Every structure is written in structure tokens, then in C-alpha cells.
Amino acid sequence: MKKIWNTTTKNWVCGILACMALMITINADLSSISAEAAQGGFFNVLAMTIKKLEYVLPVFTYRDGLLALLVLFFFQKTTIRQESGISPWSVRIPAGFTAFFLVFGYSFYYTNSWNLIIMDKLHLFLAAVMMVGYYALFVRIFHLVVDKLPILAAACGERPGKWSELVFERHAFWGPFLVILICWMPYILAKFPAASMPETLAEMRQFYWNDINNYYPPMHTILLSLVMQLGNAVHSYTLGFFLNLVLQLGMLLSAFAYGFTLMRRWQTPYKLRWAALAIICIVEFFPMESTVVEKDIPYAACVIFLVLLLYELVRQMHKGNGMNRVQMAGYVLACIGTAGFRNEGIYLVLVSGIAVTFYVMRTWWKEDRRKCGRVLLTVLLPILLVLFYQKGLLPACGVADNGPKEALSIPFQQTARYVRDYGYEISEEDAEIISRVLDYENLAEKYDPITSDPVKYTYHAETTEDLTAYFGLWFRQLLKHPGSAVEATMNNAYGWFYQEGYAQNYMMTSKIDGQDVRWEINQPAKLAGVRQVMERVAKWLSRVPVVNWFENAGIVSWFTILLTAFLIGAGRKRYLLPMAPVLTALMVCIAAPTFNYQMRYIMPIMFCVPFYAAMAVQALREKL
């Protein structure tokens, strides 16, 4: 009886805290709370405190009351199962991260700083209440998800229905491939021959004017332009642009279809297969972004292949098997594509290669060196080929190096914020050191908290000594005002973990004409109405609850962190290996020049999410 009473009390307390966190986030205008110190005696202090509380406790609407009742009902009617054999920390740690991101993200979203948290004691108290409330809420939500996985893993021998048999068993590759293609066909038709980004035009301009550098990945620049010329040789540049779309869609849909082929091999429950297929077909970001000719689509396809091949490698090694020749060739090609279609892809390949090397050496070096050698050769070969391509072939072909500025967004933003906030502390000698690398005179004005591009583009260091001196100064400033450096980085990257990060890409046109590259691409005027309708459909779908979760950068990051913690808590640490590319891609997002709703940076992770549940269930089915 006492235990039941304690559980009920705990549910009520957690529910009330979660309600407070949600109500404050939805209704309270914390940015309007006065930061002025109250002076003049007890009653003045009391009056100022009550004034601040006015902003925290606004008039709630009936919708707020309904939401509060639903939250309380949720806590009272849901229970946490502890018998699953999974460490509770696999839920608590992701819930803690989520609560932290929501509270700090709120402050950065409204003020580009953490001032709403540290402004005064009241703000600190409210931040603590919100963090505890969100923590309680997401512990319960994540527990419901994690506790469901062992039940799904135990389900085996399920008989497929008519459509499940047709799509997922008899045609495990071409079935999902064609279903996705049919569902995406309205977007393909609306955008015919394809939509484009400014980077697409810039890549083609580089090729046309014979001025290729590695700011854009040369592999994609050359492939894109050669296919354009092939299309023109047959009919027109419009056909060439459409052939580029066909090529990248073929790669991406093949990656998705390969995932469903593996799910057949894993005997994944059909409800999870249908859920994965529904996400890919219905979430508007998937077709909307995939029908834009850009480097990120083939890059994302290669990352999906890389993650799935690594997962299958771990699964086969656990059974005592190695990689067959097809898998070895696939791994090499996936790595080359990952590093070749996007410059940051080399980090995913290197981290994955190092992780595989350690895992294979630890598992097979003493038992079967022949198998170990084959896997190590497969892992090292693409790394050597990519390094030769970047450091040998490209310079030999006259491809100019764009310099290190793309990798220095974090320190540049930290320096710019330091100059803005503490410029009065900078000596003439230190200013001279910065000016040899960045535009010191205009740095404070150019600083944009959410993107490093304005600061990064002023980079002009000429020697290694200039950079060495700059990093020495940067490190001294970091030690002097570490809070400023942390704020600068969080301000630039918080959107990857905050729930406001929804996709806002509704590109429908090619935006390329003959004045730019002498390649004219025409979209049929008869399809203008279709483009208008599909744009409205995409915007409507992006507002549908649950559906739009899978195009939200923050929620996608939460899914990734939760799966990682789950694999550790379930004792399946070996499956962290296929998570290496995904986690590295998340780190690349943090170091990227901007969030600013540029979902293409996190797109490889987003496109892997449909397979997360199947990966977790398959890991649970295997013995420790």
C-alpha cells in the first residue's frame, strides 16, 4: 500500500513539474522579465518580485488547461517497466540531455545568449523547475519507447499479410523502392526537371570556367557537369539536369531499399517495416529535399549504405562470419562516396575506419588473422584511396585548395564574440594578431550569432605563423573568458538539439538560366499549377504533428542520442560501431558554419532514422 501511495505521489509531482515546464515554455515571456535590481526596502523588493511573476503566470487558455490534464493523465496511466534488463541510465541520460537542450535552447532562441537563465535568482529557479519538469516528462516518454523494444524483439515467426508478403518478402528490394518512387512521383513531376540550390549553379560555373577548387567537392562538380553535357549531347541541358536527378534518386532509393532487404534478413516485425516505409514516403522533407540536385543527396545515400554495412559487419562478426566480396566492394564504394560527395565526409570515413580496426583487432586478431586481414584491408583501402585523391590527384590536376577556413568556424565565432563583448580588453598587439587572420576592424559588426559565414569569409591568413599566433591568442582568450567561448559555440549550434529546428525548404524551381553558365534549363509552364499544389501540400505536411517530428533537427538528434544510450544500456556496445558515422555527422553539424534551418547538414542522420527501431530490435535479439 505504501509503495502504491509513493508511486502515485511521484506521478503527481512529476506530472505537475512537467505541466509547469510546458506552460512556462508555451505562455511565459521570460525575455520581458525586468533584470533591474530591486532597491528601496522590503515592500519594493516584494513588489518587484510579484511584477516578475506576472510574466511567469499569464492567463491560461482552455487549450492550456486541456494540455495540463492530458499530461497529468499521462503520468497517472503510464507505468515504467524495470524488468527489461536494460539500464535505467540509458533513458535518464538522454532525458537529461533533452531537458538541458530545451531550457538552454529557449534562452538562445529568444536572446542569442543564456541570459534568460543566469539573469537573476528567479530565472535560475525557473530554469531549474523547467529542467526538472522536462526531465521527468522525457524519462517517462523514453521509458515507454525503450520498454516496447524487448516486446518487439521477442516477437518472431510472425506471418505476413498479403501486402507485407508482396512488398517486404518476395520483393524486399524492389518493393519498397517502387513504393517510395510512386509516393514521391508528384514531387518529381512538380519539380521537373529538378530544383536546384545556389551551390548547384556555383558548381557548374566552376566547371564551365575551368576554375574548380575544393570549396565544393570536385567529384560531385565533375559528375554533375559531365551528366549535364551528356544530356545536351542527346537532347538538351534540361534533359541533363533531369538525368542528374535520376542518378541521385537512384542512389538514395537504392540505399533505402537495401535497408529493407536487411530487415527481411533480420526478420524485423512488419509493423516496424511499414512504419519505416511510411516515414520515408509521407514526411515531406524526404522527397522535397531529395528532388533538389545537390551534393548532399548522394552523400546522404552513401552514409546510409555505410551505416547499414557496418551494422551488418558487426552482426556477421558476432556469428563468426566475415564480409563477403559484395559487402567489401560496397563498403569501399560507400566510403569513397561519403568522402567524395562532401568534404566533411572524410571525418566519417576516418572515424569509422579507426573504430572498425580496433573492433576487428580485438575480436579476431588472435582467433582468425586471415578474416581479420580481409576486413582491415577493406577498411584501409578506401582511406588510402581518399587520401591519394585529396592530397595527390586533385593538386596534380590543378584543383586549388580552399584553405582551412571551413574547419575553423568554432574558433572564429568565439573570437568574433570576444571582440564584440570584450573588445575594450584587447591590446593593440593582440588586435594586430587577429587582423592578420580576420577583419578585426569590422569583426564585431560582422558577427552573427547563428552563422559563422560573415566572419569566416574575412579569413586572409597568409602564413602558418599567422595562424599559430592567432591560436595562441585564441587559447589565452578562452582561458580568460570561457563562458563567452561556450556561448558562441552554443549559439551557433543549439538549433541542432532544440525542437524549433523544423525544415523550411520548399525549393520548387531550377533557378538556372543561360546568363549564368550558358546552360539553359526550362521547367514546363504546364506544370506550374502542379508545382503550386505540391508546395502547399509540403507546407501542410510539415505542420502535421508526429509526421513533422521526423524533419525536426532537435528530435532527430534526440533519437540518435537515445539509440546510442540504449545500445550501451542494453549491453550491445559493439553496435556503437555502426553509430560511428551518425555520431560523427552530428559532431560535424556542431562544427558547421550555421544551423539557421539548413537541414541538409543533418540530412544523413535524418535519413537513417527510419531504420533505428529495426537496428535496436535486432541488437536485442542477439546474445551478449
Coordinates of N, CA and C in Angstrom, one line a residue, residues 450-567:
I450 N 24.2 33.2 -35.2 CA 23.7 32.0 -35.6 C 24.4 31.4 -36.9
T451 N 25.4 32.2 -37.4 CA 26.2 31.7 -38.6 C 27.5 32.3 -38.6
S452 N 28.5 31.5 -38.9 CA 29.9 32.0 -39.0 C 30.3 32.5 -40.3
D453 N 29.4 32.4 -41.3 CA 29.8 32.8 -42.7 C 30.4 34.2 -42.8
P454 N 29.7 35.2 -42.2 CA 30.2 36.6 -42.4 C 31.6 36.8 -41.8
V455 N 31.9 36.1 -40.7 CA 33.2 36.2 -40.1 C 34.2 35.3 -40.9
K456 N 33.8 34.1 -41.2 CA 34.7 33.2 -41.9 C 35.2 33.7 -43.2
Y457 N 34.3 34.4 -43.9 CA 34.7 34.9 -45.3 C 35.7 36.1 -45.2
T458 N 36.0 36.6 -44.0 CA 37.1 37.6 -43.9 C 38.4 37.0 -43.7
Y459 N 38.5 35.7 -43.7 CA 39.8 35.0 -43.4 C 40.8 35.3 -44.5
H460 N 42.0 35.7 -44.1 CA 43.0 36.0 -45.1 C 44.4 35.7 -44.6
A461 N 44.6 34.8 -43.7 CA 45.9 34.4 -43.2 C 46.8 34.0 -44.4
E462 N 48.0 34.4 -44.4 CA 49.0 34.1 -45.5 C 50.0 33.1 -45.1
T463 N 50.3 33.0 -43.8 CA 51.4 32.1 -43.4 C 50.9 31.2 -42.2
T464 N 51.6 30.1 -42.0 CA 51.4 29.3 -40.9 C 51.6 30.0 -39.6
E465 N 52.6 30.9 -39.6 CA 53.0 31.7 -38.4 C 51.8 32.5 -38.0
D466 N 51.1 33.1 -38.9 CA 49.9 33.9 -38.6 C 48.9 33.1 -37.9
L467 N 48.6 31.9 -38.4 CA 47.6 31.0 -37.7 C 48.1 30.6 -36.4
T468 N 49.4 30.3 -36.2 CA 49.9 29.8 -34.9 C 49.8 30.9 -33.9
A469 N 50.1 32.2 -34.3 CA 50.0 33.3 -33.3 C 48.5 33.5 -33.0
Y470 N 47.6 33.4 -34.0 CA 46.2 33.5 -33.7 C 45.7 32.5 -32.7
F471 N 46.1 31.2 -32.9 CA 45.6 30.2 -32.0 C 46.1 30.4 -30.6
G472 N 47.3 30.9 -30.5 CA 47.9 31.2 -29.2 C 47.0 32.2 -28.5
L473 N 46.7 33.3 -29.2 CA 45.8 34.3 -28.6 C 44.4 33.8 -28.3
W474 N 43.9 33.0 -29.2 CA 42.6 32.4 -29.0 C 42.5 31.6 -27.8
F475 N 43.6 30.8 -27.5 CA 43.6 30.0 -26.3 C 43.7 30.8 -25.0
R476 N 44.4 31.9 -25.1 CA 44.5 32.8 -23.9 C 43.2 33.5 -23.6
Q477 N 42.5 33.9 -24.7 CA 41.1 34.5 -24.5 C 40.1 33.4 -24.0
L478 N 40.3 32.2 -24.4 CA 39.4 31.1 -24.0 C 39.6 30.9 -22.5
L479 N 40.8 31.0 -22.0 CA 41.0 30.8 -20.5 C 40.5 32.0 -19.8
K480 N 40.6 33.2 -20.4 CA 40.2 34.4 -19.7 C 38.7 34.5 -19.5
H481 N 38.0 34.2 -20.6 CA 36.5 34.3 -20.6 C 35.9 33.0 -21.2
P482 N 36.0 31.9 -20.5 CA 35.5 30.6 -21.1 C 34.0 30.7 -21.4
G483 N 33.2 31.4 -20.6 CA 31.8 31.5 -20.8 C 31.5 32.1 -22.2
S484 N 32.2 33.1 -22.6 CA 32.0 33.7 -23.9 C 32.2 32.7 -25.0
A485 N 33.2 31.9 -24.9 CA 33.5 30.9 -25.9 C 32.4 29.8 -26.0
V486 N 32.0 29.4 -24.8 CA 30.9 28.4 -24.8 C 29.6 28.9 -25.4
E487 N 29.3 30.2 -25.0 CA 28.1 30.8 -25.5 C 28.1 30.9 -27.0
A488 N 29.3 31.3 -27.6 CA 29.4 31.5 -29.0 C 29.2 30.2 -29.7
T489 N 29.7 29.1 -29.2 CA 29.5 27.8 -29.8 C 28.1 27.3 -29.7
M490 N 27.5 27.4 -28.5 CA 26.1 27.0 -28.3 C 25.2 27.8 -29.2
N491 N 25.4 29.1 -29.3 CA 24.6 30.0 -30.1 C 24.6 29.6 -31.5
N492 N 25.7 29.1 -32.0 CA 25.8 28.7 -33.4 C 25.3 27.3 -33.7
A493 N 25.1 26.5 -32.6 CA 24.8 25.1 -32.8 C 23.6 24.6 -32.1
Y494 N 23.0 25.4 -31.2 CA 21.9 24.9 -30.3 C 20.7 24.4 -31.1
G495 N 20.5 24.9 -32.4 CA 19.4 24.5 -33.2 C 19.3 23.1 -33.5
W496 N 20.5 22.4 -33.5 CA 20.6 21.0 -33.8 C 20.0 20.2 -32.7
F497 N 19.7 20.7 -31.6 CA 19.2 20.0 -30.4 C 17.9 20.6 -29.9
Y498 N 17.4 21.6 -30.5 CA 16.2 22.3 -30.0 C 15.1 22.1 -30.9
Q499 N 13.9 22.0 -30.3 CA 12.7 21.5 -31.1 C 12.2 22.5 -32.1
E500 N 12.7 23.7 -32.1 CA 12.3 24.7 -33.1 C 12.9 24.5 -34.5
G501 N 13.8 23.5 -34.6 CA 14.6 23.3 -35.8 C 13.8 22.5 -36.9
Y502 N 12.7 23.1 -37.4 CA 12.0 22.4 -38.4 C 12.5 22.8 -39.8
A503 N 12.3 21.9 -40.8 CA 12.7 22.1 -42.1 C 11.9 23.3 -42.7
Q504 N 12.6 24.1 -43.5 CA 11.9 25.2 -44.2 C 12.3 25.2 -45.7
N505 N 12.5 24.1 -46.3 CA 13.0 24.0 -47.6 C 11.8 23.7 -48.5
Y506 N 11.4 24.7 -49.3 CA 10.3 24.4 -50.3 C 10.7 24.8 -51.7
M507 N 12.0 24.5 -52.1 CA 12.5 24.8 -53.4 C 11.8 24.0 -54.5
M508 N 11.3 24.8 -55.4 CA 10.5 24.2 -56.5 C 11.0 24.4 -57.9
T509 N 12.0 25.4 -58.0 CA 12.4 25.7 -59.4 C 13.9 25.5 -59.5
S510 N 14.4 25.5 -60.8 CA 15.8 25.2 -61.0 C 16.7 26.5 -60.8
K511 N 16.1 27.7 -61.0 CA 16.8 28.9 -60.8 C 18.1 29.0 -61.6
I512 N 18.2 28.4 -62.7 CA 19.4 28.5 -63.6 C 18.9 28.9 -65.0
D513 N 19.6 29.9 -65.5 CA 19.3 30.4 -66.8 C 20.6 30.6 -67.6
G514 N 20.5 30.9 -68.9 CA 21.7 31.0 -69.8 C 22.6 32.1 -69.4
Q515 N 22.2 33.1 -68.7 CA 23.1 34.2 -68.4 C 24.2 33.8 -67.4
D516 N 24.0 32.7 -66.7 CA 24.9 32.3 -65.6 C 26.0 31.4 -66.2
V517 N 25.6 30.3 -66.8 CA 26.6 29.3 -67.3 C 26.3 28.9 -68.7
R518 N 25.5 29.6 -69.4 CA 25.1 29.3 -70.8 C 24.4 28.0 -70.9
W519 N 24.0 27.5 -69.8 CA 23.2 26.3 -69.8 C 21.8 26.6 -69.4
E520 N 20.9 26.6 -70.3 CA 19.5 27.0 -70.0 C 18.7 25.7 -69.6
I521 N 18.0 25.8 -68.5 CA 17.2 24.7 -68.0 C 15.8 25.3 -67.9
N522 N 14.9 24.6 -68.6 CA 13.5 25.1 -68.7 C 12.6 24.1 -67.9
Q523 N 11.7 24.7 -67.1 CA 10.6 24.0 -66.5 C 9.3 24.2 -67.2
P524 N 8.6 23.1 -67.6 CA 7.4 23.3 -68.4 C 6.4 24.2 -67.7
A525 N 5.9 25.1 -68.5 CA 4.9 26.0 -67.9 C 3.6 25.3 -67.6
K526 N 3.3 24.2 -68.2 CA 2.1 23.4 -67.9 C 2.1 22.8 -66.5
L527 N 3.3 22.7 -66.0 CA 3.5 22.1 -64.6 C 3.5 23.1 -63.5
A528 N 3.2 24.4 -63.9 CA 3.3 25.5 -62.8 C 2.2 25.2 -61.8
G529 N 1.0 24.8 -62.2 CA -0.1 24.5 -61.2 C 0.3 23.4 -60.3
V530 N 0.9 22.3 -60.9 CA 1.3 21.2 -60.1 C 2.4 21.6 -59.0
R531 N 3.3 22.5 -59.5 CA 4.3 23.0 -58.5 C 3.6 23.7 -57.4
Q532 N 2.7 24.6 -57.7 CA 2.0 25.3 -56.6 C 1.2 24.4 -55.7
V533 N 0.6 23.4 -56.2 CA -0.2 22.5 -55.3 C 0.8 21.7 -54.4
M534 N 1.8 21.2 -55.0 CA 2.8 20.3 -54.2 C 3.5 21.2 -53.2
E535 N 3.7 22.4 -53.5 CA 4.4 23.3 -52.4 C 3.4 23.5 -51.3
R536 N 2.1 23.6 -51.5 CA 1.2 23.8 -50.4 C 1.0 22.5 -49.7
V537 N 1.0 21.3 -50.4 CA 1.0 20.0 -49.7 C 2.2 19.8 -48.8
A538 N 3.4 20.2 -49.3 CA 4.6 20.1 -48.4 C 4.5 20.9 -47.2
K539 N 4.0 22.1 -47.3 CA 3.9 23.0 -46.2 C 2.8 22.5 -45.2
W540 N 1.8 21.9 -45.7 CA 0.7 21.4 -44.9 C 1.3 20.2 -44.1
L541 N 2.0 19.3 -44.8 CA 2.5 18.1 -44.1 C 3.6 18.5 -43.1
S542 N 4.3 19.6 -43.3 CA 5.3 20.0 -42.3 C 4.7 20.5 -41.0
R543 N 3.4 20.6 -41.0 CA 2.7 21.1 -39.8 C 1.8 20.0 -39.2
V544 N 1.8 18.8 -39.7 CA 1.1 17.7 -39.1 C 1.9 17.1 -38.0
P545 N 1.3 17.1 -36.8 CA 2.0 16.5 -35.6 C 2.4 15.1 -35.9
V546 N 3.5 14.6 -35.2 CA 4.1 13.3 -35.4 C 4.8 13.2 -36.7
V547 N 4.1 13.5 -37.8 CA 4.8 13.4 -39.1 C 5.9 14.4 -39.2
N548 N 5.8 15.6 -38.6 CA 6.8 16.6 -38.7 C 7.9 16.4 -37.7
W549 N 7.8 15.4 -36.8 CA 8.9 15.1 -35.9 C 10.1 14.6 -36.6
F550 N 9.9 13.9 -37.7 CA 11.0 13.3 -38.4 C 11.7 14.3 -39.4
E551 N 11.3 15.5 -39.4 CA 12.0 16.5 -40.1 C 12.5 17.7 -39.2
N552 N 12.5 17.3 -37.9 CA 12.9 18.3 -36.9 C 14.3 17.9 -36.4
A553 N 15.2 18.9 -36.6 CA 16.6 18.6 -36.2 C 16.8 18.2 -34.8
G554 N 16.1 18.9 -33.9 CA 16.2 18.6 -32.5 C 15.8 17.2 -32.1
I555 N 14.6 16.8 -32.6 CA 14.1 15.5 -32.3 C 14.9 14.4 -33.0
V556 N 15.4 14.6 -34.2 CA 16.3 13.6 -34.8 C 17.5 13.4 -34.0
S557 N 18.1 14.5 -33.5 CA 19.3 14.4 -32.6 C 18.9 13.6 -31.3
W558 N 17.7 13.9 -30.8 CA 17.3 13.1 -29.6 C 17.2 11.6 -29.9
F559 N 16.6 11.3 -31.0 CA 16.5 9.9 -31.4 C 17.9 9.2 -31.5
T560 N 18.8 10.0 -32.0 CA 20.2 9.4 -32.2 C 20.9 9.2 -30.8
I561 N 20.7 10.2 -29.9 CA 21.3 10.0 -28.6 C 20.6 8.9 -27.8
L562 N 19.3 8.8 -28.0 CA 18.6 7.7 -27.3 C 19.0 6.4 -27.8
L563 N 19.1 6.2 -29.1 CA 19.6 4.9 -29.6 C 21.0 4.5 -29.1
T564 N 21.8 5.5 -29.1 CA 23.2 5.3 -28.6 C 23.2 4.9 -27.2
A565 N 22.5 5.6 -26.3 CA 22.4 5.2 -24.9 C 21.7 3.9 -24.7
F566 N 20.7 3.6 -25.5 CA 20.0 2.3 -25.4 C 21.0 1.1 -25.7
L567 N 21.8 1.2 -26.7 CA 22.7 0.2 -27.1 C 23.7 -0.1 -26.0

